[in-house]
CSV table of C-alpha atoms in Angstrom, one decimal:
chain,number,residue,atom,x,y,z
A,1,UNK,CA,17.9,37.4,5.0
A,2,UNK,CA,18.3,34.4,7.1
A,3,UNK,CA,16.4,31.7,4.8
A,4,UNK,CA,19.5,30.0,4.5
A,5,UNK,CA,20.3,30.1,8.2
A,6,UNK,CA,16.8,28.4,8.4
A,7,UNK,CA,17.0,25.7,6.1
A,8,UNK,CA,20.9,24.8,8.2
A,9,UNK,CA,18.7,25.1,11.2
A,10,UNK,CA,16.3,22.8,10.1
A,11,UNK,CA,18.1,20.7,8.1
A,12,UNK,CA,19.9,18.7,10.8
A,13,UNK,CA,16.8,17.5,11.8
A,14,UNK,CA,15.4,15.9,8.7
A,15,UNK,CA,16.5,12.3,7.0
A,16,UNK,CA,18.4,12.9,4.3
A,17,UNK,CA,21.0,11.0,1.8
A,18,UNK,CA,21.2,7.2,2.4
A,19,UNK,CA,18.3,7.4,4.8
A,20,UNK,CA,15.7,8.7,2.0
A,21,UNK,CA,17.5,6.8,-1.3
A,22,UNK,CA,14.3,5.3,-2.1
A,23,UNK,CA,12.0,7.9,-1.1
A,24,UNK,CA,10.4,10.2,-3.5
A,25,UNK,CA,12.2,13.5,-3.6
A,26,UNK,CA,11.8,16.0,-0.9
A,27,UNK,CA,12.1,19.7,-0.4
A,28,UNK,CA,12.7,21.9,2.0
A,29,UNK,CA,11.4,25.6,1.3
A,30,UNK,CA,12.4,27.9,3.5
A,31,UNK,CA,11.5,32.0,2.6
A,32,UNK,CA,11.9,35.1,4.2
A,33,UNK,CA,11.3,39.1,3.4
A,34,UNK,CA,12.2,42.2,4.5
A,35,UNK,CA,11.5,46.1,3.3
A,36,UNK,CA,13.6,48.5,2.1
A,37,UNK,CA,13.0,52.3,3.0
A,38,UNK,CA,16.0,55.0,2.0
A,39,UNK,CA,18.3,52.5,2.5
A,40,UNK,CA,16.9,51.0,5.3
A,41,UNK,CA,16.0,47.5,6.1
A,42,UNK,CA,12.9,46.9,7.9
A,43,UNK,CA,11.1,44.0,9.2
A,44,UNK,CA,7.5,43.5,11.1
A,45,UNK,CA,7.1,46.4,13.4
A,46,UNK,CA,8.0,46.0,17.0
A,47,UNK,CA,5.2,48.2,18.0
A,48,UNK,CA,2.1,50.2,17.1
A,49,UNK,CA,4.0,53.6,16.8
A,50,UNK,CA,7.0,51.8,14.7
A,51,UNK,CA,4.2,50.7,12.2
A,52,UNK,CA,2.4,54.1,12.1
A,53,UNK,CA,5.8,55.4,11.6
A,54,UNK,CA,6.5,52.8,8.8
A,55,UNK,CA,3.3,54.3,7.2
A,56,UNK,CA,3.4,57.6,7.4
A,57,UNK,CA,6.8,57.1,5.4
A,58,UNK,CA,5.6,55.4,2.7
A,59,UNK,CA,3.0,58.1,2.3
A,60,UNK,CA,3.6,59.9,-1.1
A,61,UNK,CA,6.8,58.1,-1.6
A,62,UNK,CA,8.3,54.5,-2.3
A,63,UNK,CA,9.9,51.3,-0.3
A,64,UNK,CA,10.8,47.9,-2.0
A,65,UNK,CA,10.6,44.5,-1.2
A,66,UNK,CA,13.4,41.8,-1.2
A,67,UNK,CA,12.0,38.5,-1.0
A,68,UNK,CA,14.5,35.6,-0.5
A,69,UNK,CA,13.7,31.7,-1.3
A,70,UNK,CA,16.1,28.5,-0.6
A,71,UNK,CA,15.6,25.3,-1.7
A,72,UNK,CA,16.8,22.0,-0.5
A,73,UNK,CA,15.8,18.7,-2.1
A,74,UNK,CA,16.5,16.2,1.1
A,75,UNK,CA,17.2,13.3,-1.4
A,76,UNK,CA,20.1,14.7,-3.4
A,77,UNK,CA,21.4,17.2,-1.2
A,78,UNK,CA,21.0,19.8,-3.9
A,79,UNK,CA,20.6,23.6,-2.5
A,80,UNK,CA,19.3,26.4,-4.4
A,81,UNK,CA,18.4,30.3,-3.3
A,82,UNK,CA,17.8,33.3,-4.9
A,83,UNK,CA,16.3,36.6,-4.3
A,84,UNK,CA,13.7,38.9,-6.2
A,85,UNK,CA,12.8,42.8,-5.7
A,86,UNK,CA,9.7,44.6,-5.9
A,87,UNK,CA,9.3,48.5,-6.3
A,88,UNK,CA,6.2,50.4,-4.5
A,89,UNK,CA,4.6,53.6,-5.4
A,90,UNK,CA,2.2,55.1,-3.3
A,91,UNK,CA,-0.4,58.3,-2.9
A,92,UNK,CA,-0.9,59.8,-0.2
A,93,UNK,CA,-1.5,57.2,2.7
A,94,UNK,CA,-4.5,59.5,4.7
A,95,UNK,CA,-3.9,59.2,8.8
A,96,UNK,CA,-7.0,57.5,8.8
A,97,UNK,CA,-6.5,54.3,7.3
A,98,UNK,CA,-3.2,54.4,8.8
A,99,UNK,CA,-5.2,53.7,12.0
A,100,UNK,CA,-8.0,51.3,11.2
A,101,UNK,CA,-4.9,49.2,9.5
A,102,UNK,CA,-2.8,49.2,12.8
A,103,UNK,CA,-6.4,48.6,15.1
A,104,UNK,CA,-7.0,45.8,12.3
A,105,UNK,CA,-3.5,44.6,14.0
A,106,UNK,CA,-2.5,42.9,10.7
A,107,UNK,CA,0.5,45.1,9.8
A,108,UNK,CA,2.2,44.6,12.6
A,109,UNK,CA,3.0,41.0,11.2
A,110,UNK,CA,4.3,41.8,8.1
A,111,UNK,CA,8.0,43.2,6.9
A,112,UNK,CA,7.9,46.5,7.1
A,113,UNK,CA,4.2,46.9,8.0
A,114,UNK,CA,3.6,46.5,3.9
A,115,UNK,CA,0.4,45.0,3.3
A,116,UNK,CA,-0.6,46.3,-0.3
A,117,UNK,CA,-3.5,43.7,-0.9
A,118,UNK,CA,-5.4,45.2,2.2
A,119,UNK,CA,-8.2,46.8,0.4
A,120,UNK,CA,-7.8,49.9,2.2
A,121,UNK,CA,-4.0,49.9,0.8
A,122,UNK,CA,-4.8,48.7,-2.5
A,123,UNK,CA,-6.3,51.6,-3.9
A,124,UNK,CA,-3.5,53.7,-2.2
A,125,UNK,CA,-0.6,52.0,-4.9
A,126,UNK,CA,0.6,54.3,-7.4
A,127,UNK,CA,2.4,51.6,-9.0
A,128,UNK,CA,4.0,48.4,-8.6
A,129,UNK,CA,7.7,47.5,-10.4
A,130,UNK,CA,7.6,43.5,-9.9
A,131,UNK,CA,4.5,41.0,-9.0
A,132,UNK,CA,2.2,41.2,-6.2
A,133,UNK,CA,3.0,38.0,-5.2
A,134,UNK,CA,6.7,38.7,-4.3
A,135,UNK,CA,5.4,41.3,-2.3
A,136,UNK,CA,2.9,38.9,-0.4
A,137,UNK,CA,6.3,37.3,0.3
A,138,UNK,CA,6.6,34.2,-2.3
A,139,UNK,CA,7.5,35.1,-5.2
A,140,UNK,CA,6.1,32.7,-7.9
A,141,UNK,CA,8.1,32.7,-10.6
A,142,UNK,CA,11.3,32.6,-8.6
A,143,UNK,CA,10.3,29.2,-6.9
A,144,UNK,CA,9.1,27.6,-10.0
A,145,UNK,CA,12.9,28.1,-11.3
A,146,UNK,CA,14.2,27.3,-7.9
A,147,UNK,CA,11.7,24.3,-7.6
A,148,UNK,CA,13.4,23.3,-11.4
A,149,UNK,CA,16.4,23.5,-10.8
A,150,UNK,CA,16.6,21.4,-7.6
A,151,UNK,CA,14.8,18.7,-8.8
């Protein structure tokens, strides 16, 4: 996951230190997520077909979703990152709603082409081992500790 690579990258770029002393704390959040299939990592499709593809395996079966989040607080230099894991169960995914989701367009911008709050995924979920919200890509809980312990 490259959410520390992207706080370095930005990082740089931003006052910190001595030029903020006064200032009111800042943070920079920086998440990122990726699917795992068998073993796999996956990230947003590259195409229509890989997405299908992406869909048709889930079908039935199970992926997972590892969310990463880093914190920087700007003012005290203070990094923090950690990483959470969701588990997801699906039916049977039928063929079509695995192609009114990649006409809709919107899976092809997600890791993995998981988009289980999509009301024509949602009632598709067997079951979920973690929080929706990790597997929306932010996982709650983990920033709130993060967000605590930076400050």
């Amino acid at each position: 996951m490259g959410t520390s690579y992207q706080a370095a990258a930005i990082l740089p770029r931003i006052p910190t230190g001595d030029n903020i002393k006064d200032a009111e704390p800042t943070l920079l959040i920086t998440a990122d997520q990726v699917v795992v299939y068998e073993g796999v990592i996956r990230e947003k499709p590259s195409s229509k077909e890989e997405a299908r593809q992406f869909m048709k395996d889930y079908s039935g079966g199970q992926a997972a979703t590892v969310s990463s989040v880093f914190i920087s607080n700007l003012k005290t230099g203070l990094r923090k990152g950690d990483w959470d894991r969701v588990e997801i169960y699906f039916h049977e995914i039928p063929d079509e709603v695995i192609e009114k989701l990649i006409e809709e367009g919107t899976v092809l911008n997600v890791a993995g082409g998981l988009i289980i709050e999509h009301p024509l995924i949602l009632p598709l979920i067997k079951k979920v081992l973690g929080t929706t919200d990790s597997v929306m890509g932010l996982p709650k809980a983990l920033t709130e500790r993060l967000l605590k312990e930076v400050l």
